[in-house]
Amino acid sequence: MMTGLALLTAGTLAFGQQAQERVSVLPAETTLAVGETVELSATVRDPAGSSASQAAIFWLTTTPEVVTVDQQGRVTAVGSGEARVGARSGNTVGFARITVLPAPPETLRATVPTPDLPAGFSIPIAVTPMDRNGERMRDVELRFQSANPSVATVDAEGRIWAMAEGETSVTVSSGPASAVVEVSVTPRFEGGGLALEPSDATVRTGDVVRFRVSGVEAYPAWSVDGAGAEISPE
C-alpha cells in the first residue's frame, strides 16, 4: 500500500512539472504612424520545442484605442500611444509591443504679423497644423529653416530675427507638410529705440502688471531677468 501511494505521488509531481507550450510573435517590436498597418505572425512550440503548426491562434490587443488586430494578425494603428498585441494558443499568450506615433499634419498654415521689419527686430511665425479632416492639431513637432540666414534667421520656436537688408523666405515643415512665409528686411531703425511703460513697478505676490512697448511697429520677444516672476505676450 505504501509503495502504491509513493508511485502515485511521484506521477502527480511529474505531471505538474511538465513544460507548457510557448508562443512567440514576430516582429516583437514595431513602430507605426496612425493609419499604418503591420502583419504579425505567431509560432507555437510544444513542450519539446517542436513547432505546432496546426495550433489554433486567437489574436487580441490590450489597448484597442491605440491598435486593432484581426484574426489574421493584421494590426492597424488607430491612435498614438503604446500597446501590446497578443497571440493566444490554449492558456499561453505571446506578445508584441507596438508604438504608434501621431500622424503628421496634412497641411500647415503659417503667417507673420508683417512681412517687413527693420534689421535688428524680430517677429513670430504663427503656425496652424491641420489634419486630413481639416481639424487643428496640437503638440506637433515643427521645423523651421531660413533660405538666407544672412538676411534673416529663425530659431527653433519659429521666431524670425532680421539680420541685414534684403529678402528671404522661411519654411516651416512637419512630416511631408510645409508652408512658406516671405520676409523683407529694411535698413536698421535709427530712431530713438523702444520705450517700455511702466519703466518700473512695485508689486506683491500674485499681482499682474501689463507693460506697453512703443517706438516703432514691433513684435518684441519678452523675457524676465531673475526668478520670482513670469511674463507672457498678449
Coordinates of C-alpha atoms in Angstrom, one line a residue:
M1 CA 0.0 0.0 0.0
M2 CA 2.8 2.4 0.9
T3 CA 4.6 1.6 -2.4
G4 CA 1.5 2.4 -4.5
L5 CA 0.9 5.7 -2.8
A6 CA 4.5 6.7 -3.4
L7 CA 4.3 5.9 -7.1
L8 CA 1.0 7.9 -7.4
T9 CA 2.6 10.9 -5.7
A10 CA 5.6 10.8 -8.0
G11 CA 3.4 10.7 -11.1
T12 CA 1.5 13.7 -9.9
L13 CA 4.6 15.8 -9.4
A14 CA 5.9 14.8 -12.8
F15 CA 2.7 16.0 -14.5
G16 CA 2.7 19.3 -12.6
Q17 CA 6.3 20.0 -13.7
Q18 CA 5.7 19.5 -17.4
A19 CA 6.7 22.4 -19.6
Q20 CA 3.9 24.4 -21.2
E21 CA 3.8 25.3 -24.9
R22 CA 5.3 28.6 -25.9
V23 CA 4.0 31.3 -28.3
S24 CA 6.3 33.8 -29.9
V25 CA 5.1 36.8 -32.0
L26 CA 7.2 38.5 -34.8
P27 CA 8.1 41.2 -35.2
A28 CA 8.4 41.6 -31.4
E29 CA 8.5 45.4 -31.6
T30 CA 7.1 47.7 -34.2
T31 CA 6.7 51.5 -34.6
L32 CA 3.8 52.7 -36.7
A33 CA 2.1 56.0 -37.5
V34 CA -1.6 56.4 -37.2
G35 CA -3.3 54.8 -40.2
E36 CA -0.4 52.4 -40.9
T37 CA -0.7 48.6 -40.6
V38 CA 1.6 45.6 -40.0
E39 CA 1.2 41.9 -40.3
L40 CA 2.2 39.8 -37.3
S41 CA 3.0 36.1 -37.2
A42 CA 2.8 33.7 -34.3
T43 CA 4.7 30.5 -33.8
V44 CA 3.5 27.9 -31.3
R45 CA 6.0 25.3 -29.9
D46 CA 5.1 22.3 -27.9
P47 CA 6.9 21.3 -24.7
A48 CA 9.5 19.5 -26.7
G49 CA 10.3 22.6 -28.7
S50 CA 8.8 21.4 -31.9
S51 CA 6.6 23.8 -34.0
A52 CA 2.9 23.1 -33.6
S53 CA 1.8 24.3 -37.0
Q54 CA -1.8 23.2 -36.5
A55 CA -2.4 25.0 -33.2
A56 CA -5.3 27.5 -33.2
I57 CA -4.3 31.1 -32.7
F58 CA -6.5 33.8 -31.2
W59 CA -5.3 37.4 -31.7
L60 CA -6.1 40.2 -29.1
T61 CA -5.0 43.7 -28.2
T62 CA -4.6 45.2 -24.8
T63 CA -5.3 48.8 -26.0
P64 CA -7.9 48.9 -28.7
E65 CA -7.9 52.7 -28.7
V66 CA -4.3 52.5 -30.0
V67 CA -4.3 49.5 -32.3
T68 CA -6.8 47.0 -33.6
V69 CA -6.0 43.5 -34.7
D70 CA -7.9 41.0 -36.8
Q71 CA -7.7 37.2 -36.6
Q72 CA -5.1 37.0 -39.3
G73 CA -2.7 39.1 -37.2
R74 CA -3.1 42.3 -39.2
V75 CA -2.6 45.3 -36.9
T76 CA -3.9 48.8 -37.7
A77 CA -2.8 51.8 -35.8
V78 CA -5.8 54.0 -34.8
G79 CA -4.4 56.3 -32.1
S80 CA -1.0 57.4 -30.7
G81 CA 0.5 55.6 -27.7
E82 CA 1.8 52.2 -26.6
A83 CA 0.0 48.8 -27.0
R84 CA 0.6 45.1 -26.8
V85 CA -0.8 42.7 -29.3
G86 CA -1.1 39.1 -28.1
A87 CA -1.4 35.7 -29.8
R88 CA -3.1 33.1 -27.6
S89 CA -2.9 29.4 -28.0
G90 CA -4.8 27.5 -25.3
N91 CA -3.7 29.0 -22.0
T92 CA -0.5 30.5 -23.3
V93 CA -0.1 34.0 -24.8
G94 CA 2.8 35.6 -26.6
F95 CA 3.0 39.4 -27.1
A96 CA 4.4 42.0 -29.4
R97 CA 4.9 45.7 -28.5
I98 CA 3.5 48.3 -30.8
T99 CA 4.4 52.0 -30.6
V100 CA 2.1 54.3 -32.5
L101 CA 3.3 57.8 -33.4
P102 CA 0.8 60.7 -34.1
A103 CA 0.0 61.1 -37.8
P104 CA 1.8 64.1 -39.4
P105 CA -0.2 67.1 -40.4
E106 CA -1.9 67.1 -43.7
T107 CA -1.3 70.8 -44.2
L108 CA 0.3 73.7 -42.4
R109 CA -0.8 77.3 -42.3
A110 CA 1.9 79.9 -41.5
T111 CA 1.5 83.6 -41.1
V112 CA 3.6 86.6 -39.7
P113 CA 2.3 89.8 -38.3
T114 CA 4.1 91.8 -41.0
P115 CA 6.4 90.7 -43.8
D116 CA 8.5 93.8 -43.4
L117 CA 10.7 94.6 -40.4
P118 CA 13.9 96.6 -39.7
A119 CA 17.2 94.8 -39.3
G120 CA 17.7 94.0 -35.6
F121 CA 14.0 93.3 -35.0
S122 CA 12.1 90.0 -34.8
I123 CA 8.6 88.6 -35.4
P124 CA 7.0 85.3 -34.5
I125 CA 5.6 82.9 -37.0
A126 CA 2.0 81.7 -36.2
V127 CA 1.6 78.1 -37.4
T128 CA -1.6 76.1 -37.6
P129 CA -1.2 72.3 -38.3
M130 CA -4.3 70.7 -39.8
D131 CA -5.2 67.0 -40.1
R132 CA -6.8 65.3 -43.1
N133 CA -10.2 66.3 -41.8
G134 CA -9.3 70.0 -41.5
E135 CA -9.1 69.9 -37.7
R136 CA -6.4 71.7 -35.9
M137 CA -3.7 69.5 -34.4
R138 CA -1.8 70.2 -31.2
D139 CA 1.6 69.1 -29.9
V140 CA 3.0 68.9 -33.4
E141 CA 6.8 68.9 -33.9
L142 CA 7.8 71.7 -36.3
R143 CA 11.0 72.5 -38.1
F144 CA 12.0 76.0 -39.3
Q145 CA 14.6 76.9 -41.9
S146 CA 15.6 80.2 -43.4
A147 CA 16.5 80.3 -47.1
N148 CA 19.1 83.1 -46.4
P149 CA 20.3 83.3 -42.8
S150 CA 22.5 86.3 -43.7
V151 CA 19.2 88.3 -44.2
A152 CA 17.1 86.7 -41.5
T153 CA 17.5 83.7 -39.2
V154 CA 14.8 81.7 -37.5
D155 CA 15.0 79.9 -34.1
A156 CA 13.6 76.6 -33.0
E157 CA 10.5 78.3 -31.6
G158 CA 9.7 79.9 -35.0
R159 CA 10.8 83.5 -34.3
I160 CA 12.4 85.3 -37.2
W161 CA 15.3 87.6 -36.5
A162 CA 16.1 90.3 -39.1
M163 CA 19.9 90.5 -39.7
A164 CA 20.5 92.6 -42.7
E165 CA 18.7 94.4 -45.5
G166 CA 17.3 92.1 -48.2
E167 CA 14.6 89.5 -48.9
T168 CA 14.3 85.8 -47.9
S169 CA 11.8 83.2 -47.1
V170 CA 11.3 80.9 -44.1
T171 CA 10.0 77.4 -44.4
V172 CA 8.1 75.6 -41.7
S173 CA 7.6 71.8 -42.1
S174 CA 6.3 68.8 -40.2
G175 CA 6.5 65.4 -42.0
P176 CA 5.5 65.9 -45.7
A177 CA 3.6 69.1 -44.9
S178 CA 5.2 72.5 -45.3
A179 CA 4.4 76.2 -45.6
V180 CA 6.5 79.3 -46.6
V181 CA 6.5 82.9 -45.4
E182 CA 8.2 85.7 -47.2
V183 CA 10.3 88.3 -45.3
S184 CA 11.6 91.6 -46.4
V185 CA 14.2 93.2 -44.1
T186 CA 14.6 97.0 -44.3
P187 CA 17.5 99.1 -43.1
R188 CA 18.2 99.2 -39.4
F189 CA 15.9 101.5 -37.5
E190 CA 17.9 104.6 -36.3
G191 CA 15.2 106.3 -34.3
G192 CA 15.0 106.7 -30.6
G193 CA 14.6 103.0 -29.9
L194 CA 11.8 101.4 -27.9
A195 CA 10.1 102.7 -24.8
L196 CA 8.6 100.4 -22.1
E197 CA 5.8 101.6 -19.9
P198 CA 5.8 101.5 -17.0
S199 CA 9.5 101.8 -16.7
D200 CA 9.4 100.4 -13.1
A201 CA 6.8 98.8 -10.9
T202 CA 6.5 97.5 -7.3
V203 CA 4.2 94.5 -7.0
R204 CA 3.2 91.9 -4.5
T205 CA 3.0 88.1 -5.0
G206 CA 0.0 87.4 -7.3
D207 CA -0.2 90.9 -8.8
V208 CA -0.3 91.3 -12.6
V209 CA 1.4 94.2 -14.4
R210 CA 0.7 95.0 -18.1
F211 CA 3.6 96.6 -20.0
R212 CA 3.3 98.5 -23.2
V213 CA 6.1 98.9 -25.8
S214 CA 6.2 101.9 -28.2
G215 CA 8.6 103.5 -30.6
V216 CA 8.1 101.6 -33.9
E217 CA 5.8 98.8 -35.0
A218 CA 7.4 96.0 -33.1
Y219 CA 6.7 92.4 -32.0
P220 CA 9.0 92.1 -29.1
A221 CA 10.4 88.9 -27.6
W222 CA 9.6 89.3 -23.9
S223 CA 11.8 88.0 -21.2
V224 CA 12.3 88.3 -17.4
D225 CA 15.7 88.7 -15.8
G226 CA 15.7 86.9 -12.4
A227 CA 13.4 84.5 -10.6
G228 CA 10.0 85.1 -9.0
A229 CA 8.1 86.3 -12.0
E230 CA 7.0 85.2 -15.4
I231 CA 5.8 87.1 -18.5
S232 CA 3.5 86.2 -21.4
P233 CA 2.7 88.2 -24.6
E234 CA -0.8 89.3 -25.2

